[in-house]
Amino acid sequence: MKVLRFLLMVALTALLAVGCAKKPAPTAALPMEDAPVVTEMPSEDVRGIRDGELDQQAVEDMTPPTVVEVAGLERIYFDFDQYTLSAEARATLAANADYLKANPGSKVRIEGHCDERGSDEYNLALGERRALAAKNYLNSLGVAASRLSFISFGEEVPLDPRRSSEAWAANRRAEFKEIQ
């Protein structure tokens, strides 16, 4: 029995010794004179952007659009934890649709908002559903979808920062901003 134990210990020690990692031999660095040398300049077809040469359209595409509140577009309000449109909200959206039909060149961003109750993730999703409900209703009233975009701010942009039922009711809304 002692011999078996002894052989087992020797075998384990041998496995550990063989299994240990060895450092790889360092490779010699290439001498600098072996590096390739560029002897000719690139053609005129290949060039970078120099100062003042940036395409103006590319700059405009990178600039975020300006959004402004418009007197003809009224905000709508939602009940707690809801994104369904009330009769009052539908009437307001009908008036907003009339304004948009009378101003065919205007594009609108619908911003969904929530009160502070609930997690950030939940409120962002709820704000998105509110904005999307308003967008879909405006589509059904004849406003082209290409003129409407939407975004959710969740609870991040309160209309009323107080912690009261009146403030929470004011913060559960969708706002309409014209994109310029």
Short mmCIF file of C-alpha atoms in Angstrom, two decimals:
data_model
loop_
_atom_site.label_atom_id
_atom_site.label_comp_id
_atom_site.label_asym_id
_atom_site.label_seq_id
_atom_site.Cartn_x
_atom_site.Cartn_y
_atom_site.Cartn_z
CA MET A 1 0.00 0.00 0.00
CA LYS A 2 2.86 2.35 0.84
CA VAL A 3 4.47 1.60 -2.49
CA LEU A 4 1.26 2.50 -4.33
CA ARG A 5 1.06 5.80 -2.49
CA PHE A 6 4.69 6.52 -3.24
CA LEU A 7 4.21 5.81 -6.96
CA LEU A 8 1.09 7.98 -7.05
CA MET A 9 2.97 10.90 -5.47
CA VAL A 10 5.85 10.53 -7.93
CA ALA A 11 3.41 10.45 -10.87
CA LEU A 12 1.58 13.59 -9.65
CA THR A 13 4.87 15.42 -9.13
CA ALA A 14 5.99 14.47 -12.64
CA LEU A 15 2.69 15.69 -14.13
CA LEU A 16 2.98 19.00 -12.33
CA ALA A 17 6.57 19.48 -13.46
CA VAL A 18 5.76 18.68 -17.09
CA GLY A 19 2.57 20.72 -17.09
CA CYS A 20 4.21 23.96 -15.97
CA ALA A 21 4.37 26.53 -18.75
CA LYS A 22 7.71 27.54 -20.10
CA LYS A 23 8.50 31.04 -21.27
CA PRO A 24 8.81 31.25 -25.04
CA ALA A 25 12.19 32.28 -26.30
CA PRO A 26 12.24 35.99 -27.15
CA THR A 27 12.30 36.72 -30.85
CA ALA A 28 14.94 39.00 -32.18
CA ALA A 29 13.69 42.37 -33.39
CA LEU A 30 14.16 43.16 -37.05
CA PRO A 31 16.91 45.66 -37.72
CA MET A 32 15.70 49.09 -38.85
CA GLU A 33 17.50 48.91 -42.18
CA ASP A 34 15.25 45.99 -43.23
CA ALA A 35 12.07 48.11 -42.97
CA PRO A 36 10.51 49.15 -46.30
CA VAL A 37 11.04 52.74 -47.37
CA VAL A 38 8.40 54.74 -49.28
CA THR A 39 10.08 56.56 -52.12
CA GLU A 40 7.15 57.98 -54.07
CA MET A 41 4.28 60.23 -53.06
CA PRO A 42 0.68 59.03 -53.44
CA SER A 43 -1.16 60.14 -56.55
CA GLU A 44 -3.46 63.17 -56.51
CA ASP A 45 -6.45 60.78 -56.45
CA VAL A 46 -5.56 59.70 -52.94
CA ARG A 47 -5.54 62.55 -50.45
CA GLY A 48 -6.88 63.40 -47.03
CA ILE A 49 -9.13 66.26 -46.07
CA ARG A 50 -7.20 69.46 -45.60
CA ASP A 51 -8.28 72.42 -43.51
CA GLY A 52 -11.36 74.06 -44.99
CA GLU A 53 -12.08 71.22 -47.43
CA LEU A 54 -14.75 69.41 -45.41
CA ASP A 55 -17.89 68.94 -47.46
CA GLN A 56 -20.52 71.42 -46.25
CA GLN A 57 -23.30 68.85 -46.74
CA ALA A 58 -21.43 66.40 -44.50
CA VAL A 59 -21.21 69.07 -41.81
CA GLU A 60 -24.95 69.75 -42.09
CA ASP A 61 -25.70 66.02 -41.86
CA MET A 62 -23.71 65.80 -38.61
CA THR A 63 -25.41 68.81 -37.04
CA PRO A 64 -28.45 67.84 -34.95
CA PRO A 65 -31.68 69.47 -36.10
CA THR A 66 -33.05 72.48 -34.27
CA VAL A 67 -36.40 71.83 -32.62
CA VAL A 68 -38.74 74.60 -31.53
CA GLU A 69 -42.10 74.75 -29.84
CA VAL A 70 -44.89 75.93 -32.12
CA ALA A 71 -48.00 77.68 -30.84
CA GLY A 72 -50.24 75.65 -33.16
CA LEU A 73 -49.18 72.30 -31.69
CA GLU A 74 -50.55 71.46 -28.25
CA ARG A 75 -49.25 68.78 -25.90
CA ILE A 76 -51.38 65.84 -24.81
CA TYR A 77 -51.57 64.15 -21.41
CA PHE A 78 -51.85 60.53 -20.28
CA ASP A 79 -53.20 58.70 -17.26
CA PHE A 80 -50.82 56.99 -14.84
CA ASP A 81 -48.98 54.04 -16.41
CA GLN A 82 -50.97 54.40 -19.65
CA TYR A 83 -50.22 55.16 -23.27
CA THR A 84 -53.76 54.93 -24.62
CA LEU A 85 -55.21 58.16 -25.98
CA SER A 86 -58.11 59.71 -24.08
CA ALA A 87 -60.95 61.49 -25.90
CA GLU A 88 -59.38 64.82 -24.93
CA ALA A 89 -55.99 63.72 -26.31
CA ARG A 90 -57.60 62.60 -29.58
CA ALA A 91 -59.32 65.99 -29.93
CA THR A 92 -56.00 67.77 -29.35
CA LEU A 93 -54.30 65.51 -31.88
CA ALA A 94 -57.03 66.29 -34.42
CA ALA A 95 -56.28 70.01 -33.98
CA ASN A 96 -52.55 69.27 -34.32
CA ALA A 97 -53.25 67.31 -37.51
CA ASP A 98 -55.20 70.28 -38.91
CA TYR A 99 -52.22 72.54 -38.18
CA LEU A 100 -49.82 70.11 -39.88
CA LYS A 101 -52.08 69.79 -42.93
CA ALA A 102 -52.21 73.60 -43.18
CA ASN A 103 -48.39 73.71 -42.96
CA PRO A 104 -47.24 70.92 -45.30
CA GLY A 105 -43.57 71.90 -45.12
CA SER A 106 -43.26 71.38 -41.38
CA LYS A 107 -41.81 68.26 -39.78
CA VAL A 108 -42.53 67.39 -36.17
CA ARG A 109 -40.72 65.47 -33.45
CA ILE A 110 -43.04 63.90 -30.87
CA GLU A 111 -41.45 63.69 -27.42
CA GLY A 112 -42.81 61.16 -24.93
CA HIS A 113 -42.48 61.97 -21.22
CA CYS A 114 -43.31 60.26 -17.91
CA ASP A 115 -43.49 61.13 -14.24
CA GLU A 116 -40.69 60.10 -11.90
CA ARG A 117 -42.33 56.96 -10.60
CA GLY A 118 -40.97 53.72 -12.07
CA SER A 119 -37.49 52.70 -13.20
CA ASP A 120 -35.54 54.63 -15.82
CA GLU A 121 -35.84 51.76 -18.31
CA TYR A 122 -39.57 51.38 -17.78
CA ASN A 123 -40.20 55.11 -18.15
CA LEU A 124 -38.13 55.31 -21.34
CA ALA A 125 -40.18 52.48 -22.83
CA LEU A 126 -43.47 54.03 -21.66
CA GLY A 127 -42.49 57.43 -23.07
CA GLU A 128 -41.71 55.77 -26.39
CA ARG A 129 -45.10 54.02 -26.44
CA ARG A 130 -46.81 57.36 -25.69
CA ALA A 131 -44.99 59.16 -28.51
CA LEU A 132 -45.67 56.28 -30.89
CA ALA A 133 -49.39 56.27 -30.01
CA ALA A 134 -49.57 59.98 -30.87
CA LYS A 135 -47.62 59.43 -34.11
CA ASN A 136 -49.87 56.57 -35.20
CA TYR A 137 -53.00 58.59 -34.49
CA LEU A 138 -51.68 61.55 -36.50
CA ASN A 139 -50.93 59.09 -39.34
CA SER A 140 -54.51 57.85 -39.21
CA LEU A 141 -55.68 61.48 -39.54
CA GLY A 142 -53.72 61.91 -42.77
CA VAL A 143 -50.35 63.29 -41.65
CA ALA A 144 -47.54 61.58 -43.57
CA ALA A 145 -45.26 59.38 -41.47
CA SER A 146 -42.22 60.92 -43.18
CA ARG A 147 -43.06 64.24 -41.47
CA LEU A 148 -43.15 62.70 -37.99
CA SER A 149 -40.39 61.38 -35.77
CA PHE A 150 -40.47 60.46 -32.11
CA ILE A 151 -38.22 60.17 -29.09
CA SER A 152 -38.68 59.23 -25.45
CA PHE A 153 -37.22 61.26 -22.61
CA GLY A 154 -38.79 59.08 -19.92
CA GLU A 155 -38.65 60.97 -16.63
CA GLU A 156 -35.57 63.01 -17.56
CA VAL A 157 -37.28 66.27 -18.67
CA PRO A 158 -40.08 67.02 -16.21
CA LEU A 159 -42.45 69.89 -16.91
CA ASP A 160 -43.03 70.28 -13.17
CA PRO A 161 -40.21 69.07 -10.87
CA ARG A 162 -42.33 68.95 -7.71
CA ARG A 163 -43.32 65.64 -6.11
CA SER A 164 -47.10 65.88 -6.08
CA SER A 165 -50.01 64.32 -7.93
CA GLU A 166 -50.51 67.55 -9.91
CA ALA A 167 -46.86 67.60 -10.97
CA TRP A 168 -46.91 63.93 -11.91
CA ALA A 169 -50.05 64.47 -14.01
CA ALA A 170 -48.37 67.38 -15.83
CA ASN A 171 -45.28 65.27 -16.55
CA ARG A 172 -47.20 62.39 -18.18
CA ARG A 173 -47.35 63.95 -21.63
CA ALA A 174 -46.33 64.02 -25.26
CA GLU A 175 -45.02 67.27 -26.71
CA PHE A 176 -44.79 68.32 -30.35
CA LYS A 177 -41.73 70.24 -31.56
CA GLU A 178 -41.15 71.46 -35.08
CA ILE A 179 -37.87 70.34 -36.65
CA GLN A 180 -36.07 73.10 -38.55
#
